[in-house]
Amino acid sequence: MVRQTSDPRPRVGITAVGSALPDAVVTSGSLQREATRGIGKVLPGTLLTQATGIRTRRVAAADEYASTLAVRAARQALAAASLDPYDIDLLLFASASRDMVEPATAHMVQAELGTRAHALDVTNACNSFVNGIDLARTMIQAGRARRALVVTGETPSRAVRRAPADFAAFRDGFAGYTFGDAGAAVVLEEVTRGGIVDVDTETRSEHWDVGGIPGGGSRHPRGDEHTYFRGDGHELRGVFEKTGTSVVERTLDRAGLGWDDFARVLVHQVTVPYLERFAELTGVPPEKLVVTVPELGNVASASIGVQLHRVFGELVPGDRVLFVGLGGGISIMTMIWEKS
């Protein structure tokens, strides 16, 4: 049983889920050939696949944006919940991607959906979506909202360096070649049992410069060079391994739960080797995982939402799911949700 304290706040749960994937499929082989065409060095043709375990990823078309994918996923979630857009009074666009710096992408999503909710963006790299769920939960508990729609639309493929000038640039942007595009959405509202029963976070902001997209803010407002993802994947992995496993252990201990108590464990997925290492360090049984990274790549904050949508229909009331979010910055987040 999850350890419960006396809490007068209402229970809040996830009652519907949606996801969206672009139609275009790009293989790792074709992406590697494109990226290495002008670097002046011959690399093994399967280097990207072998290093990451990623075979394919979905890539948004030129006329598809972060908001496009978010709207598609949102419509699925609303339909699954048999809700009208006007039933939503809080809309959070929670994503590492956005349509533009200003205004908030949540307004573009809202204009397309036809909702009239309080709308804003939540941004925390690949943890954005889980952060958005947590924020929506607390606003409902505080009486600031009755029913929330949390959406993400991720288009990190826009930040992939498709034509690096040399091998150094290819290596600097290598982590970006894991990216794929996707959208996800959840409806949150009060429930009579279960719901989100535990949340934990840990932030190590001293590692903020390990990886990211530097352009678009006040430090680098202009210049295409700043719009590409760059980062040290090995350093990021090291921080996640050291800190992330301790947060998971702390969460399980506080809740009084073991792996057998969870129907599924949804982990942000960067590469296959990292996911395997996570399972090794934490002891989570592989069959509890929902593995999407070989076919979809790293879809940033949409990762956990897409996984949840794939298994939502097979879960029964009382099933518990552990979310493990990992985000640049660096932040780690866990959430225990029980289906109502």
Short mmCIF file of C-alpha atoms in Angstrom, two decimals:
data_model
loop_
_atom_site.label_atom_id
_atom_site.label_comp_id
_atom_site.label_asym_id
_atom_site.label_seq_id
_atom_site.Cartn_x
_atom_site.Cartn_y
_atom_site.Cartn_z
CA MET A 1 0.00 0.00 0.00
CA VAL A 2 1.10 3.59 -0.63
CA ARG A 3 1.70 5.33 2.67
CA GLN A 4 -1.00 7.97 3.03
CA THR A 5 -1.12 10.87 5.44
CA SER A 6 -4.24 12.76 6.41
CA ASP A 7 -4.65 15.23 3.57
CA PRO A 8 -7.74 17.44 3.21
CA ARG A 9 -6.89 18.29 -0.39
CA PRO A 10 -8.90 16.54 -3.13
CA ARG A 11 -7.42 13.65 -5.05
CA VAL A 12 -6.50 14.51 -8.62
CA GLY A 13 -5.96 11.93 -11.32
CA ILE A 14 -5.30 11.48 -15.02
CA THR A 15 -8.60 10.52 -16.65
CA ALA A 16 -7.74 10.59 -20.37
CA VAL A 17 -4.65 10.53 -22.58
CA GLY A 18 -3.79 11.30 -26.20
CA SER A 19 -0.67 11.32 -28.36
CA ALA A 20 0.36 12.35 -31.86
CA LEU A 21 3.16 11.36 -34.22
CA PRO A 22 4.14 12.98 -37.53
CA ASP A 23 3.79 10.77 -40.60
CA ALA A 24 7.35 11.13 -41.89
CA VAL A 25 9.79 8.41 -40.79
CA VAL A 26 13.55 9.02 -40.94
CA THR A 27 15.95 6.13 -40.42
CA SER A 28 19.20 6.48 -38.53
CA GLY A 29 21.07 5.33 -41.62
CA SER A 30 19.65 8.07 -43.83
CA LEU A 31 20.16 10.72 -41.15
CA GLN A 32 23.78 9.68 -40.69
CA ARG A 33 24.45 9.74 -44.42
CA GLU A 34 22.99 13.23 -44.68
CA ALA A 35 24.90 14.54 -41.66
CA THR A 36 28.26 13.11 -42.66
CA ARG A 37 28.15 13.96 -46.36
CA GLY A 38 30.44 16.97 -46.02
CA ILE A 39 32.60 16.27 -42.96
CA GLY A 40 35.49 14.67 -44.83
CA LYS A 41 35.60 11.50 -42.76
CA VAL A 42 34.29 8.02 -43.51
CA LEU A 43 32.29 6.57 -40.63
CA PRO A 44 30.73 3.11 -40.22
CA GLY A 45 27.34 3.16 -41.88
CA THR A 46 25.58 1.86 -38.77
CA LEU A 47 27.42 4.08 -36.27
CA LEU A 48 24.35 6.05 -35.18
CA THR A 49 22.18 2.95 -34.81
CA GLN A 50 24.85 1.03 -32.89
CA ALA A 51 25.63 3.93 -30.55
CA THR A 52 22.04 4.79 -29.71
CA GLY A 53 19.90 1.74 -30.47
CA ILE A 54 17.60 4.06 -32.41
CA ARG A 55 16.50 2.73 -35.79
CA THR A 56 13.92 5.35 -36.79
CA ARG A 57 12.31 8.54 -35.61
CA ARG A 58 9.30 10.63 -36.69
CA VAL A 59 9.97 14.10 -38.08
CA ALA A 60 7.46 16.92 -38.37
CA ALA A 61 6.76 18.33 -41.82
CA ALA A 62 7.58 21.94 -42.68
CA ASP A 63 4.00 23.00 -41.94
CA GLU A 64 3.77 21.05 -38.65
CA TYR A 65 4.73 22.85 -35.46
CA ALA A 66 4.94 22.13 -31.75
CA SER A 67 1.37 23.42 -31.40
CA THR A 68 0.20 21.20 -34.29
CA LEU A 69 1.27 18.02 -32.49
CA ALA A 70 -0.11 19.28 -29.18
CA VAL A 71 -3.51 20.02 -30.71
CA ARG A 72 -3.75 16.56 -32.30
CA ALA A 73 -2.95 14.87 -28.99
CA ALA A 74 -5.33 17.19 -27.12
CA ARG A 75 -8.24 16.33 -29.39
CA GLN A 76 -7.62 12.64 -28.75
CA ALA A 77 -7.59 13.16 -24.99
CA LEU A 78 -10.75 15.29 -25.02
CA ALA A 79 -12.55 12.73 -27.18
CA ALA A 80 -11.45 9.89 -24.90
CA ALA A 81 -12.87 11.79 -21.91
CA SER A 82 -16.07 12.73 -23.81
CA LEU A 83 -15.35 16.37 -23.06
CA ASP A 84 -16.11 19.57 -24.92
CA PRO A 85 -13.27 22.12 -25.16
CA TYR A 86 -15.32 24.46 -22.96
CA ASP A 87 -15.14 21.87 -20.16
CA ILE A 88 -11.46 22.76 -19.70
CA ASP A 89 -10.64 25.72 -17.43
CA LEU A 90 -6.85 25.33 -17.30
CA LEU A 91 -4.64 24.66 -20.33
CA LEU A 92 -0.91 24.14 -19.88
CA PHE A 93 1.43 23.78 -22.84
CA ALA A 94 4.31 21.97 -21.15
CA SER A 95 7.16 21.40 -23.58
CA ALA A 96 10.80 22.01 -24.37
CA SER A 97 9.75 23.10 -27.88
CA ARG A 98 7.52 26.03 -28.73
CA ASP A 99 6.21 27.76 -31.83
CA MET A 100 7.92 31.08 -31.03
CA VAL A 101 9.43 33.01 -28.16
CA GLU A 102 6.33 35.14 -27.67
CA PRO A 103 3.41 34.69 -27.16
CA ALA A 104 3.05 31.49 -25.16
CA THR A 105 2.37 28.51 -27.41
CA ALA A 106 -0.55 27.61 -25.11
CA HIS A 107 -2.51 30.44 -26.76
CA MET A 108 -1.99 28.95 -30.22
CA VAL A 109 -3.15 25.57 -28.95
CA GLN A 110 -6.15 27.16 -27.27
CA ALA A 111 -7.14 29.16 -30.36
CA GLU A 112 -7.12 25.98 -32.44
CA LEU A 113 -9.04 23.89 -29.89
CA GLY A 114 -11.60 26.57 -29.08
CA THR A 115 -11.17 26.40 -25.32
CA ARG A 116 -11.48 29.50 -23.12
CA ALA A 117 -9.27 28.32 -20.27
CA HIS A 118 -6.55 30.05 -18.33
CA ALA A 119 -3.62 29.24 -20.65
CA LEU A 120 0.14 29.36 -20.09
CA ASP A 121 3.41 27.61 -20.92
CA VAL A 122 5.52 25.43 -18.61
CA THR A 123 9.10 24.85 -19.69
CA ASN A 124 11.71 22.63 -18.04
CA ALA A 125 13.44 20.73 -20.87
CA CYS A 126 12.42 17.06 -21.06
CA ASN A 127 10.68 17.26 -17.68
CA SER A 128 8.23 19.90 -18.91
CA PHE A 129 5.27 17.55 -19.36
CA VAL A 130 5.57 15.90 -15.94
CA ASN A 131 6.09 19.33 -14.38
CA GLY A 132 2.94 20.48 -16.16
CA ILE A 133 0.95 17.56 -14.76
CA ASP A 134 2.19 18.37 -11.26
CA LEU A 135 1.34 22.07 -11.63
CA ALA A 136 -2.15 21.28 -12.93
CA ARG A 137 -2.70 18.91 -10.01
CA THR A 138 -1.73 21.54 -7.44
CA MET A 139 -3.92 24.20 -9.08
CA ILE A 140 -6.91 21.86 -8.97
CA GLN A 141 -6.17 21.04 -5.33
CA ALA A 142 -5.93 24.76 -4.56
CA GLY A 143 -9.34 25.37 -6.11
CA ARG A 144 -7.90 27.45 -8.97
CA ALA A 145 -9.13 25.02 -11.63
CA ARG A 146 -11.69 22.26 -11.96
CA ARG A 147 -10.44 20.37 -15.01
CA ALA A 148 -7.06 20.77 -16.70
CA LEU A 149 -5.64 19.85 -20.08
CA VAL A 150 -1.86 19.44 -20.13
CA VAL A 151 -0.31 19.17 -23.59
CA THR A 152 3.13 18.94 -25.14
CA GLY A 153 4.30 19.22 -28.69
CA GLU A 154 7.95 18.41 -29.26
CA THR A 155 9.84 19.21 -32.48
CA PRO A 156 13.51 18.82 -31.46
CA SER A 157 14.31 17.58 -34.96
CA ARG A 158 14.37 21.29 -35.89
CA ALA A 159 17.54 21.57 -33.74
CA VAL A 160 19.42 18.68 -35.41
CA ARG A 161 22.55 19.74 -37.30
CA ARG A 162 21.82 18.15 -40.68
CA ALA A 163 24.90 19.52 -42.46
CA PRO A 164 27.80 19.95 -40.01
CA ALA A 165 30.84 21.73 -41.40
CA ASP A 166 33.34 19.21 -40.08
CA PHE A 167 33.73 16.20 -37.80
CA ALA A 168 34.09 18.39 -34.69
CA ALA A 169 30.68 19.95 -35.38
CA PHE A 170 29.19 16.49 -36.02
CA ARG A 171 30.55 15.22 -32.71
CA ASP A 172 29.40 18.34 -30.83
CA GLY A 173 25.86 17.85 -32.07
CA PHE A 174 25.81 14.04 -31.90
CA ALA A 175 23.28 13.88 -29.03
CA GLY A 176 20.84 15.75 -31.26
CA TYR A 177 20.77 12.89 -33.76
CA THR A 178 18.71 10.92 -31.23
CA PHE A 179 15.77 13.33 -31.54
CA GLY A 180 12.31 12.62 -32.88
CA ASP A 181 9.06 14.62 -32.84
CA ALA A 182 5.81 13.81 -31.02
CA GLY A 183 2.92 15.24 -29.04
CA ALA A 184 1.00 14.11 -25.96
CA ALA A 185 -1.87 15.28 -23.79
CA VAL A 186 -3.64 14.36 -20.55
CA VAL A 187 -6.83 15.45 -18.83
CA LEU A 188 -6.64 15.94 -15.06
CA GLU A 189 -9.55 16.30 -12.67
CA GLU A 190 -10.75 15.31 -9.22
CA VAL A 191 -11.17 11.57 -8.62
CA THR A 192 -12.67 9.62 -5.74
CA ARG A 193 -9.80 7.15 -5.41
CA GLY A 194 -6.23 6.72 -6.54
CA GLY A 195 -4.92 9.57 -8.65
CA ILE A 196 -1.48 11.13 -8.24
CA VAL A 197 -0.34 9.99 -4.82
CA ASP A 198 3.34 10.96 -4.70
CA VAL A 199 5.70 13.43 -6.40
CA ASP A 200 9.41 13.93 -5.83
CA THR A 201 12.01 16.12 -7.52
CA GLU A 202 15.70 16.87 -7.39
CA THR A 203 17.50 19.63 -9.26
CA ARG A 204 21.23 19.96 -9.94
CA SER A 205 21.38 23.33 -11.65
CA GLU A 206 25.17 23.47 -11.54
CA HIS A 207 25.01 21.26 -14.64
CA TRP A 208 22.78 23.62 -16.65
CA ASP A 209 25.41 24.11 -19.37
CA VAL A 210 26.01 20.42 -20.12
CA GLY A 211 23.61 20.48 -23.06
CA GLY A 212 20.88 22.48 -24.73
CA ILE A 213 19.84 24.87 -27.49
CA PRO A 214 21.40 28.27 -26.71
CA GLY A 215 19.57 30.40 -29.28
CA GLY A 216 16.35 32.38 -28.98
CA GLY A 217 16.92 33.97 -25.58
CA SER A 218 18.65 37.12 -24.43
CA ARG A 219 22.11 35.49 -24.48
CA HIS A 220 21.96 34.51 -28.15
CA PRO A 221 18.92 36.20 -29.68
CA ARG A 222 20.10 35.78 -33.28
CA GLY A 223 22.23 33.52 -35.44
CA ASP A 224 21.50 30.08 -36.89
CA GLU A 225 24.57 28.61 -35.19
CA HIS A 226 22.81 28.94 -31.83
CA THR A 227 19.68 27.09 -32.94
CA TYR A 228 21.29 23.63 -32.98
CA PHE A 229 21.36 21.27 -30.02
CA ARG A 230 24.80 20.73 -28.57
CA GLY A 231 25.90 18.87 -25.49
CA ASP A 232 27.99 16.23 -23.82
CA GLY A 233 25.84 13.10 -23.78
CA HIS A 234 28.29 11.20 -21.60
CA GLU A 235 28.29 13.90 -18.92
CA LEU A 236 24.50 14.12 -18.96
CA ARG A 237 24.26 10.36 -18.57
CA GLY A 238 26.70 10.42 -15.67
CA VAL A 239 24.67 13.02 -13.77
CA PHE A 240 21.42 11.16 -14.38
CA GLU A 241 22.92 7.86 -13.24
CA LYS A 242 24.29 9.35 -10.04
CA THR A 243 21.28 11.46 -9.09
CA GLY A 244 18.33 9.80 -10.79
CA THR A 245 18.72 6.40 -9.19
CA SER A 246 18.85 7.94 -5.70
CA VAL A 247 15.59 9.83 -6.34
CA VAL A 248 13.88 6.62 -7.50
CA GLU A 249 15.12 4.76 -4.41
CA ARG A 250 13.91 7.59 -2.16
CA THR A 251 10.48 7.57 -3.80
CA LEU A 252 10.01 3.81 -3.43
CA ASP A 253 11.17 3.89 0.18
CA ARG A 254 8.89 6.79 1.14
CA ALA A 255 5.88 5.17 -0.55
CA GLY A 256 6.67 1.73 0.90
CA LEU A 257 6.52 0.15 -2.55
CA GLY A 258 8.60 -2.25 -4.62
CA TRP A 259 8.71 -2.95 -8.33
CA ASP A 260 6.01 -5.62 -8.01
CA ASP A 261 3.59 -2.91 -6.88
CA PHE A 262 3.71 -1.16 -10.25
CA ALA A 263 1.90 -2.23 -13.41
CA ARG A 264 4.23 -0.06 -15.50
CA VAL A 265 7.32 2.14 -15.13
CA LEU A 266 7.52 4.99 -17.64
CA VAL A 267 11.01 6.45 -18.01
CA HIS A 268 12.17 9.33 -20.19
CA GLN A 269 14.09 7.59 -22.97
CA VAL A 270 17.20 9.08 -24.58
CA THR A 271 18.92 6.00 -26.05
CA VAL A 272 18.60 2.25 -25.68
CA PRO A 273 21.94 1.88 -23.81
CA TYR A 274 20.90 4.49 -21.26
CA LEU A 275 17.52 2.82 -20.71
CA GLU A 276 19.24 -0.53 -20.21
CA ARG A 277 21.67 1.08 -17.77
CA PHE A 278 18.77 2.64 -15.85
CA ALA A 279 17.12 -0.77 -15.52
CA GLU A 280 20.39 -2.28 -14.37
CA LEU A 281 21.06 0.36 -11.71
CA THR A 282 17.52 0.55 -10.32
CA GLY A 283 16.55 -3.10 -10.68
CA VAL A 284 13.29 -2.33 -12.49
CA PRO A 285 12.15 -5.47 -14.33
CA PRO A 286 12.45 -4.84 -18.11
CA GLU A 287 8.91 -6.12 -18.67
CA LYS A 288 7.58 -3.16 -16.64
CA LEU A 289 9.04 -0.68 -19.12
CA VAL A 290 7.29 0.66 -22.22
CA VAL A 291 10.13 0.86 -24.75
CA THR A 292 9.61 3.44 -27.50
CA VAL A 293 13.09 4.82 -28.16
CA PRO A 294 14.20 2.35 -30.88
CA GLU A 295 11.33 3.41 -33.18
CA LEU A 296 10.68 6.99 -32.03
CA GLY A 297 14.03 8.22 -30.72
CA ASN A 298 14.24 10.81 -27.96
CA VAL A 299 10.96 12.74 -28.19
CA ALA A 300 11.87 15.05 -25.30
CA SER A 301 9.03 15.79 -22.87
CA ALA A 302 6.52 13.83 -24.97
CA SER A 303 8.30 10.57 -24.08
CA ILE A 304 6.33 9.70 -20.95
CA GLY A 305 3.04 10.92 -22.46
CA VAL A 306 3.43 8.72 -25.54
CA GLN A 307 4.28 5.73 -23.36
CA LEU A 308 1.27 6.36 -21.12
CA HIS A 309 -1.07 6.58 -24.10
CA ARG A 310 0.16 3.23 -25.40
CA VAL A 311 -0.69 1.39 -22.18
CA PHE A 312 -3.54 3.47 -20.76
CA GLY A 313 -6.25 1.23 -22.16
CA GLU A 314 -4.79 -1.92 -20.62
CA LEU A 315 -4.57 -0.48 -17.11
CA VAL A 316 -7.35 -1.27 -14.63
CA PRO A 317 -8.47 0.68 -11.57
CA GLY A 318 -5.90 0.29 -8.81
CA ASP A 319 -2.95 -0.18 -11.18
CA ARG A 320 -0.02 2.00 -10.22
CA VAL A 321 2.38 3.61 -12.68
CA LEU A 322 5.71 5.22 -11.82
CA PHE A 323 6.86 8.14 -13.98
CA VAL A 324 10.60 8.89 -14.02
CA GLY A 325 11.41 12.16 -15.74
CA LEU A 326 14.91 13.34 -16.65
CA GLY A 327 15.58 16.81 -17.99
CA GLY A 328 18.46 19.04 -18.94
CA GLY A 329 19.22 21.65 -16.38
CA ILE A 330 19.58 19.13 -14.63
CA SER A 331 16.29 17.94 -13.09
CA ILE A 332 14.95 14.54 -12.04
CA MET A 333 11.30 13.93 -11.24
CA THR A 334 9.26 10.97 -10.06
CA MET A 335 5.48 10.66 -9.88
CA ILE A 336 3.32 7.79 -8.66
CA TRP A 337 -0.10 7.68 -10.30
CA GLU A 338 -2.84 5.17 -9.56
CA LYS A 339 -5.61 4.65 -12.11
CA SER A 340 -9.01 5.48 -10.69
#
